[in-house]
Amino acid sequence: MIKVKVVGCGGYGGVGIVELLLRHPEAEIQTLVAATETGRPMGELYPHLDGFCDLPVLTPDDPAAQVPADVVFFATPDRVGMAQAPAELARGARVIDYSGDFRFDSAETYAEYAGRIGLATEHLAPELLGESVYGLPELNRSAYRDDQRLVGNPGCFAVGCILGLAPAMAAGLVERNSVICDCKTGVSGAGKKPSAIHHYPARYENMQAYRLSGHQHVMEIERALGQVAGEEVRVTFTAQVVPVCRGILSTLYGTLREGVGPAQVREAYEEYHRGNHFVRLYGRDAAVGTAHVRGTNFCNLVVDVDERTERLRVVAHIDNLMKGQASNALQNMNLICGLPERMGLDQPGAYP
Amino acid sequence: MIKVKVVGCGGYGGVGIVELLLRHPEAEIQTLVAATETGRPMGELYPHLDGFCDLPVLTPDDPAAQVPADVVFFATPDRVGMAQAPAELARGARVIDYSGDFRFDSAETYAEYAGRIGLATEHLAPELLGESVYGLPELNRSAYRDDQRLVGNPGCFAVGCILGLAPAMAAGLVERNSVICDCKTGVSGAGKKPSAIHHYPARYENMQAYRLSGHQHVMEIERALGQVAGEEVRVTFTAQVVPVCRGILSTLYGTLREGVGPAQVREAYEEYHRGNHFVRLYGRDAAVGTAHVRGTNFCNLVVDVDERTERLRVVAHIDNLMKGQASNALQNMNLICGLPERMGLDQPGAYP
Amino acid sequence: MIKVKVVGCGGYGGVGIVELLLRHPEAEIQTLVAATETGRPMGELYPHLDGFCDLPVLTPDDPAAQVPADVVFFATPDRVGMAQAPAELARGARVIDYSGDFRFDSAETYAEYAGRIGLATEHLAPELLGESVYGLPELNRSAYRDDQRLVGNPGCFAVGCILGLAPAMAAGLVERNSVICDCKTGVSGAGKKPSAIHHYPARYENMQAYRLSGHQHVMEIERALGQVAGEEVRVTFTAQVVPVCRGILSTLYGTLREGVGPAQVREAYEEYHRGNHFVRLYGRDAAVGTAHVRGTNFCNLVVDVDERTERLRVVAHIDNLMKGQASNALQNMNLICGLPERMGLDQPGAYP
Amino acid sequence: MIKVKVVGCGGYGGVGIVELLLRHPEAEIQTLVAATETGRPMGELYPHLDGFCDLPVLTPDDPAAQVPADVVFFATPDRVGMAQAPAELARGARVIDYSGDFRFDSAETYAEYAGRIGLATEHLAPELLGESVYGLPELNRSAYRDDQRLVGNPGCFAVGCILGLAPAMAAGLVERNSVICDCKTGVSGAGKKPSAIHHYPARYENMQAYRLSGHQHVMEIERALGQVAGEEVRVTFTAQVVPVCRGILSTLYGTLREGVGPAQVREAYEEYHRGNHFVRLYGRDAAVGTAHVRGTNFCNLVVDVDERTERLRVVAHIDNLMKGQASNALQNMNLICGLPERMGLDQPGAYP
């Protein structure tokens, strides 16, 4: 059994990975760590886990929190993982970090990312950036090394945008700078910490765009698509929040290159995602919505061409807390531990 | 492997049991039958099952629908199961029916039930009523025979009310005719069929009571509590609908008998539910809500005494589609097939 | 024109009275005061008021906040109004306070109230308690003096419970200590301040009871009903929160006295509420819900008798921010300023 | 007083105009007509109107429904207004139609519209098309004639898209064929009739795109923008439904023409909407959402430039049942009856 430590277990990303690990046949939760609300059993902090996971939530400096693990998930904000990952790696762990800390492969790129969103630009463990991998298997499974021990789990918005646009970029279907990502997220994407704008009455029957001046996930979308396209890509990205708990609906647009039609589009998507079990493709008339991926690791893509305006339109559906975070992280664990990629993840969710 | 037929697979009760069977280690779905929306694969009717269950949905008279099964679930309205159960039993199946058809043990009792709610009062298979069992294991596990082959799965409201009040009745804690059940259900309890009152805008930010003149689940609550109490019990029952999808919150009141205090109450509940894995007990200060049982077979009970007014107050939380329907039905399948009662059910749900 | 000051304009109770005053033909908002988020125009704090109310939000000690007003609303937490009301009264204002500060008519009663809910028990302006009136006109319009200058606006839960039960108490329909109030509120009742339990994802698809150990509105319900009944009354009260923004659904139960039947009940309610324009009475089959009073000063009562158990059952519907708070406060303003009681309040709301 | 008849009073568009007329100082509802649910008072069909509007709902062929009115609103589906408008005009009424029947000025254009969305292409009153006006005052107030007696009220999606893009088109800010309209609507936009896809549980926590193959409002958007631009315009339009009741959030994109920057954009929008009281302009950092226009005739526009990609981005917020339907229709009534445009409309809504 793989022994797992979860740092940041008290947030939504933490509880998500705990839920998944509880039903994973080859993993076992060994240690839970958080910065706040410590000293109580996990099943008291999250009553749905009562009887399933009653391990105590430890403070980071608790001696019991130092026990070596086989895999450590950092379900933590930016700049926590980079501070603690070196010690965990030194103890022999593999590390999967949820934040932007290990999504970029050089100190320069990190500095650009951090600068854009107002973080300190100096990476605290630059020596690790060369061995980290961007953790979206459907995009770059081949980039994972046999002994991969460090993964930067992608941003929730990035997952849907990249899975929905990479096939078009790879096949050169669209003008590279014509891409617009119009994304709508449920409120859980903002995390567990209460705030005025995520207070229940403030969100009720309310939809709005936010961070128009720049969202932290844009850069990784542009970098990933640019790598696939083989040239620099810039996208217009709009984050919007709608009053549901879970789900991201990303509507993605690009101007088709001269002569590209629906058949070619369909073919390119089928080819690109052929080996990607967790991506399901649909035509324009399919009645699919975010409820159909809720609680799962799936990304459903409706692939469409607006022939009147010669545009590609792809609608990507994910659960922001699953494929956008915890279940994708578990998929990464499977990959870097040599387990079947789908282990513990191949479940349909519940409806309605 | 147990081969299973689901009749009425197109409704919420049907899709619920399909979801659960897909992850059950000893069962296999063999046949899906419905009265409408037939001829398509289940995974097209319910896109979240796409790739997980692509069996065709058959009409009841399709020859393929007649193949004998080990277990047949009737996820159907009143008076469907009673018409078809005899044939299924004759083919050797065990039958679990979701409706009121097999919840009562005599034609007279059935007639009273049916008459109260405006159904035809004649039972179509009265000879089976003697061998059916009321299917709430936490109430009457001992009433299941070794060769039990017919179960009347309880009504969703009844589950929470009975689990929340049976301990008090068994221990004689409250005046037997002082009981009030104030129940709030999510909209999925009304089923899949569209109607004016369950249209999205009509329910949005709307709470209301309904069927004040009499709800179909009252009689089974009274009968179950009466059997536990050893004397006739009448309850005031109020059904209310609130704008969520899943969940029933039942707040249950009873006047404490002279001299009964909190300690005795707590003890009675702990004793009664000691062997009931799927019942969790909490004190008045616990921060539990219906979200903590969503997607699970659990019933969470907050057990409280209002000492100022000398009343017992129990707050019961269930998922109406799970413990109130499909997962309880699966628990019944486990019991009558000689499998561990918790098989395929022991999962914590997802939060938030 | 009546010149109005609103203290605590930044909360939901404050913005509610501002909205109502903007359409009141005889009142004019002169001064807005708040403890936080000051220094900006009201229409920036609440963008729906942009262009309608762009007065600045002043700090309490701003000289401009001291300008005498004809009416001062304290839309503030407990113990703010009692500290500032004497000065406002001295300047000639009439005062309407939203909190528990002026709901009780003696220092002893206040102390009991405050003690129950953990506040300091000493009233800061005990000399005013004798002239304050409990501000629920449908209960005690006749208690308002001609020169009434101080009103304690009732608690939101109390409004529905009292309007729904006072007729029964007045007519002696029910056993006085048999009353149970099962109340479900939308989240806006908890106010504007963010907290973990009112964070959007924490409330989504979640229903729960809270403060089982004692709610601050119980005492005023008991006192009001006791005054009507002419003897002490104790009620079992349960507060529950459901994931809507606005609305309180209160289901009220009482054991009918020997010989009391539906006709007598109906008659008592019609008689009691005959002059109460803002109370609408319905029978058990009416399809009314909280959405039908949203945004209005109405209280809809479904009056029912459960004949099987000989209980009175009344379902009271209000908008917690309107009849439960701001619009009731405006009704009080009309009354104490000699204006028609319905002025500025007689509107139907919007649906759906 | 203007005497008003509402045909189609039983739908959401009908009840919306009834609510508004009830508070309009110069109008009086005289006749209510509907095709279904007739024979009952309006206040029984819509209980929030109980006591406010208890006129009976008449069938279209009821003699009382033929009484001449000053203004007739057809809150009806396509092809009802065109059949009945000639008779109403002949009786001397002014007519405001909610459907596509009178949004186009020639039989040919109508035929194109109708053909796109699968309706019969023959207009039943082609002789009236020349005198009808497209009823979006902020776009084309000057096109209303002094004796204007027929108005085609715009489609709900069209309102936000046109108000958000017309300034850019008028000032030549963007490439004319670069426009994308990504629109999210609440469920009330689908009307009152129950259906499987708008059933409460089917919409709960569900977001999805629909009618990707072509939406009925696209053509009027293209026509209006083309008229403003002075050349043909084609837009990519995506309709999406999110689980709220009211509101449309339209995010609008266009590629800026060479050299166009934020200052020029801001100026163009301010100039275009200077006289448009019901349009409010905001910068990218404003915290405005659809809740801030709910229940009102306002359209809030966040006007932004994504400088990295040189795109205009406008976020338009309306209440689909108000500015997207009923309140815009009332604004039209004011205009064609010579009343102040804002009469009965200048209200801020309620929050939260």
PDB file of C-alpha atoms in Angstrom, chain A residues 27-163:
ATOM      1  CA  ALA A  27      -3.321   3.784  -1.232  1.00  0.00           C
ATOM      2  CA  GLU A  28      -3.712   4.509   2.431  1.00  0.00           C
ATOM      3  CA  ILE A  29      -3.917   7.862   4.153  1.00  0.00           C
ATOM      4  CA  GLN A  30      -1.235   8.046   6.789  1.00  0.00           C
ATOM      5  CA  THR A  31      -0.956  11.694   7.760  1.00  0.00           C
ATOM      6  CA  LEU A  32      -3.164  14.756   7.560  1.00  0.00           C
ATOM      7  CA  VAL A  33      -1.712  18.213   7.985  1.00  0.00           C
ATOM      8  CA  ALA A  34      -3.266  21.655   7.947  1.00  0.00           C
ATOM      9  CA  ALA A  35      -2.447  25.181   9.005  1.00  0.00           C
ATOM     10  CA  THR A  36      -5.746  25.872  10.752  1.00  0.00           C
ATOM     11  CA  GLU A  37      -8.534  23.917  12.438  1.00  0.00           C
ATOM     12  CA  THR A  38      -6.029  21.357  13.660  1.00  0.00           C
ATOM     13  CA  GLY A  39      -6.229  19.035  16.630  1.00  0.00           C
ATOM     14  CA  ARG A  40      -9.556  17.499  15.695  1.00  0.00           C
ATOM     15  CA  PRO A  41     -10.263  14.342  13.752  1.00  0.00           C
ATOM     16  CA  MET A  42     -10.887  14.843  10.039  1.00  0.00           C
ATOM     17  CA  GLY A  43     -14.340  13.283  10.447  1.00  0.00           C
ATOM     18  CA  GLU A  44     -15.311  16.028  12.827  1.00  0.00           C
ATOM     19  CA  LEU A  45     -14.078  18.801  10.571  1.00  0.00           C
ATOM     20  CA  TYR A  46     -15.926  17.167   7.687  1.00  0.00           C
ATOM     21  CA  PRO A  47     -18.827  15.216   9.174  1.00  0.00           C
ATOM     22  CA  HIS A  48     -19.485  13.247   5.994  1.00  0.00           C
ATOM     23  CA  LEU A  49     -16.168  11.489   6.724  1.00  0.00           C
ATOM     24  CA  ASP A  50     -17.206  10.595  10.259  1.00  0.00           C
ATOM     25  CA  GLY A  51     -16.339   6.924  10.638  1.00  0.00           C
ATOM     26  CA  PHE A  52     -14.360   6.867   7.405  1.00  0.00           C
ATOM     27  CA  CYS A  53     -11.408   9.034   8.244  1.00  0.00           C
ATOM     28  CA  ASP A  54     -10.914   9.890  11.850  1.00  0.00           C
ATOM     29  CA  LEU A  55      -7.212  10.618  11.691  1.00  0.00           C
ATOM     30  CA  PRO A  56      -6.256  13.774  13.552  1.00  0.00           C
ATOM     31  CA  VAL A  57      -5.470  16.924  11.600  1.00  0.00           C
ATOM     32  CA  LEU A  58      -1.907  17.801  12.578  1.00  0.00           C
ATOM     33  CA  THR A  59      -0.106  21.097  12.562  1.00  0.00           C
ATOM     34  CA  PRO A  60       2.831  21.270  10.125  1.00  0.00           C
ATOM     35  CA  ASP A  61       5.361  21.215  12.939  1.00  0.00           C
ATOM     36  CA  ASP A  62       3.834  18.306  14.801  1.00  0.00           C
ATOM     37  CA  PRO A  63       6.465  15.548  15.044  1.00  0.00           C
ATOM     38  CA  ALA A  64       3.909  13.051  13.751  1.00  0.00           C
ATOM     39  CA  ALA A  65       3.571  15.195  10.631  1.00  0.00           C
ATOM     40  CA  GLN A  66       7.207  14.504   9.776  1.00  0.00           C
ATOM     41  CA  VAL A  67       6.799  10.768   9.249  1.00  0.00           C
ATOM     42  CA  PRO A  68       8.005   9.912   5.747  1.00  0.00           C
ATOM     43  CA  ALA A  69       5.307   9.101   3.216  1.00  0.00           C
ATOM     44  CA  ASP A  70       5.405   7.506  -0.215  1.00  0.00           C
ATOM     45  CA  VAL A  71       3.342  10.284  -1.730  1.00  0.00           C
ATOM     46  CA  VAL A  72       2.693  13.803  -0.454  1.00  0.00           C
ATOM     47  CA  PHE A  73      -0.105  15.954  -1.829  1.00  0.00           C
ATOM     48  CA  PHE A  74       0.264  19.670  -1.251  1.00  0.00           C
ATOM     49  CA  ALA A  75      -3.318  20.876  -1.399  1.00  0.00           C
ATOM     50  CA  THR A  76      -2.035  24.280  -0.445  1.00  0.00           C
ATOM     51  CA  PRO A  77      -1.910  27.833  -1.807  1.00  0.00           C
ATOM     52  CA  ASP A  78       0.946  29.134  -3.923  1.00  0.00           C
ATOM     53  CA  ARG A  79       4.390  29.157  -2.275  1.00  0.00           C
ATOM     54  CA  VAL A  80       3.698  26.512   0.369  1.00  0.00           C
ATOM     55  CA  GLY A  81       4.670  23.500  -1.708  1.00  0.00           C
ATOM     56  CA  MET A  82       7.891  25.040  -2.944  1.00  0.00           C
ATOM     57  CA  ALA A  83       8.981  25.632   0.639  1.00  0.00           C
ATOM     58  CA  GLN A  84       8.275  22.112   1.871  1.00  0.00           C
ATOM     59  CA  ALA A  85       8.716  19.903  -1.183  1.00  0.00           C
ATOM     60  CA  PRO A  86      12.514  19.655  -0.955  1.00  0.00           C
ATOM     61  CA  ALA A  87      12.318  18.100   2.514  1.00  0.00           C
ATOM     62  CA  GLU A  88       9.608  15.661   1.456  1.00  0.00           C
ATOM     63  CA  LEU A  89      11.552  14.626  -1.623  1.00  0.00           C
ATOM     64  CA  ALA A  90      14.625  14.193   0.522  1.00  0.00           C
ATOM     65  CA  ARG A  91      12.679  11.811   2.726  1.00  0.00           C
ATOM     66  CA  GLY A  92      11.896   9.760  -0.334  1.00  0.00           C
ATOM     67  CA  ALA A  93       8.403  10.937  -1.121  1.00  0.00           C
ATOM     68  CA  ARG A  94       6.877  11.701  -4.478  1.00  0.00           C
ATOM     69  CA  VAL A  95       5.208  15.084  -4.456  1.00  0.00           C
ATOM     70  CA  ILE A  96       2.106  16.359  -6.178  1.00  0.00           C
ATOM     71  CA  ASP A  97       1.484  20.069  -5.705  1.00  0.00           C
ATOM     72  CA  TYR A  98      -1.868  21.753  -6.438  1.00  0.00           C
ATOM     73  CA  SER A  99      -0.575  25.294  -6.819  1.00  0.00           C
ATOM     74  CA  GLY A 100       1.358  27.177  -9.476  1.00  0.00           C
ATOM     75  CA  ASP A 101       4.641  26.327  -7.729  1.00  0.00           C
ATOM     76  CA  PHE A 102       5.655  23.454  -9.981  1.00  0.00           C
ATOM     77  CA  ARG A 103       3.671  24.087 -13.141  1.00  0.00           C
ATOM     78  CA  PHE A 104       6.550  25.876 -14.868  1.00  0.00           C
ATOM     79  CA  ASP A 105       9.914  24.492 -15.825  1.00  0.00           C
ATOM     80  CA  SER A 106      12.248  27.392 -15.159  1.00  0.00           C
ATOM     81  CA  ALA A 107      12.766  30.110 -12.621  1.00  0.00           C
ATOM     82  CA  GLU A 108      12.222  32.698 -15.358  1.00  0.00           C
ATOM     83  CA  THR A 109       8.852  31.344 -16.379  1.00  0.00           C
ATOM     84  CA  TYR A 110       7.841  31.061 -12.757  1.00  0.00           C
ATOM     85  CA  ALA A 111       8.872  34.650 -12.171  1.00  0.00           C
ATOM     86  CA  GLU A 112       6.717  35.780 -15.071  1.00  0.00           C
ATOM     87  CA  TYR A 113       3.741  33.840 -13.703  1.00  0.00           C
ATOM     88  CA  ALA A 114       4.232  35.080 -10.178  1.00  0.00           C
ATOM     89  CA  GLY A 115       4.720  38.635 -11.308  1.00  0.00           C
ATOM     90  CA  ARG A 116       1.514  38.647 -13.321  1.00  0.00           C
ATOM     91  CA  ILE A 117      -0.548  37.747 -10.284  1.00  0.00           C
ATOM     92  CA  GLY A 118       1.242  39.727  -7.661  1.00  0.00           C
ATOM     93  CA  LEU A 119       3.250  37.029  -5.905  1.00  0.00           C
ATOM     94  CA  ALA A 120       6.918  37.175  -4.971  1.00  0.00           C
ATOM     95  CA  THR A 121       8.776  36.239  -8.134  1.00  0.00           C
ATOM     96  CA  GLU A 122      11.622  34.299  -6.606  1.00  0.00           C
ATOM     97  CA  HIS A 123      11.117  30.554  -6.596  1.00  0.00           C
ATOM     98  CA  LEU A 124      12.227  28.918  -3.361  1.00  0.00           C
ATOM     99  CA  ALA A 125      13.305  25.639  -4.936  1.00  0.00           C
ATOM    100  CA  PRO A 126      14.399  26.514  -8.448  1.00  0.00           C
ATOM    101  CA  GLU A 127      16.575  23.448  -8.652  1.00  0.00           C
ATOM    102  CA  LEU A 128      13.442  21.308  -8.723  1.00  0.00           C
ATOM    103  CA  LEU A 129      11.786  23.025 -11.666  1.00  0.00           C
ATOM    104  CA  GLY A 130      13.757  21.055 -14.188  1.00  0.00           C
ATOM    105  CA  GLU A 131      12.414  17.766 -12.971  1.00  0.00           C
ATOM    106  CA  SER A 132       8.822  18.755 -12.361  1.00  0.00           C
ATOM    107  CA  VAL A 133       6.174  17.918 -14.940  1.00  0.00           C
ATOM    108  CA  TYR A 134       2.998  19.790 -15.781  1.00  0.00           C
ATOM    109  CA  GLY A 135       0.426  17.336 -14.543  1.00  0.00           C
ATOM    110  CA  LEU A 136      -2.266  17.063 -17.181  1.00  0.00           C
ATOM    111  CA  PRO A 137      -1.848  13.517 -18.472  1.00  0.00           C
ATOM    112  CA  GLU A 138      -4.173  13.938 -21.456  1.00  0.00           C
ATOM    113  CA  LEU A 139      -1.920  16.734 -22.670  1.00  0.00           C
ATOM    114  CA  ASN A 140       1.518  15.408 -21.957  1.00  0.00           C
ATOM    115  CA  ARG A 141       1.472  11.895 -20.603  1.00  0.00           C
ATOM    116  CA  SER A 142       4.665  11.215 -22.521  1.00  0.00           C
ATOM    117  CA  ALA A 143       6.507  13.921 -20.626  1.00  0.00           C
ATOM    118  CA  TYR A 144       6.274  12.006 -17.370  1.00  0.00           C
ATOM    119  CA  ARG A 145       9.573  10.266 -16.722  1.00  0.00           C
ATOM    120  CA  ASP A 146       9.766   6.715 -15.457  1.00  0.00           C
ATOM    121  CA  ASP A 147      11.027   8.000 -12.154  1.00  0.00           C
ATOM    122  CA  GLN A 148       8.942  11.137 -12.090  1.00  0.00           C
ATOM    123  CA  ARG A 149       8.763  12.309  -8.498  1.00  0.00           C
ATOM    124  CA  LEU A 150       7.367  15.839  -8.737  1.00  0.00           C
ATOM    125  CA  VAL A 151       4.188  17.028 -10.428  1.00  0.00           C
ATOM    126  CA  GLY A 152       2.572  20.456 -10.736  1.00  0.00           C
ATOM    127  CA  ASN A 153      -1.145  19.728 -10.820  1.00  0.00           C
ATOM    128  CA  PRO A 154      -2.870  22.118 -13.237  1.00  0.00           C
ATOM    129  CA  GLY A 155      -5.235  24.989 -12.434  1.00  0.00           C
ATOM    130  CA  CYS A 156      -8.922  24.179 -12.595  1.00  0.00           C
ATOM    131  CA  PHE A 157      -9.743  26.572 -15.448  1.00  0.00           C
ATOM    132  CA  ALA A 158      -6.685  25.439 -17.364  1.00  0.00           C
ATOM    133  CA  VAL A 159      -7.842  21.820 -17.465  1.00  0.00           C
ATOM    134  CA  GLY A 160     -11.005  22.427 -19.457  1.00  0.00           C
ATOM    135  CA  CYS A 161      -9.442  25.052 -21.718  1.00  0.00           C
ATOM    136  CA  ILE A 162      -6.428  22.937 -22.572  1.00  0.00           C
ATOM    137  CA  LEU A 163      -8.319  19.694 -23.127  1.00  0.00           C
TER     138      LEU A 163
END
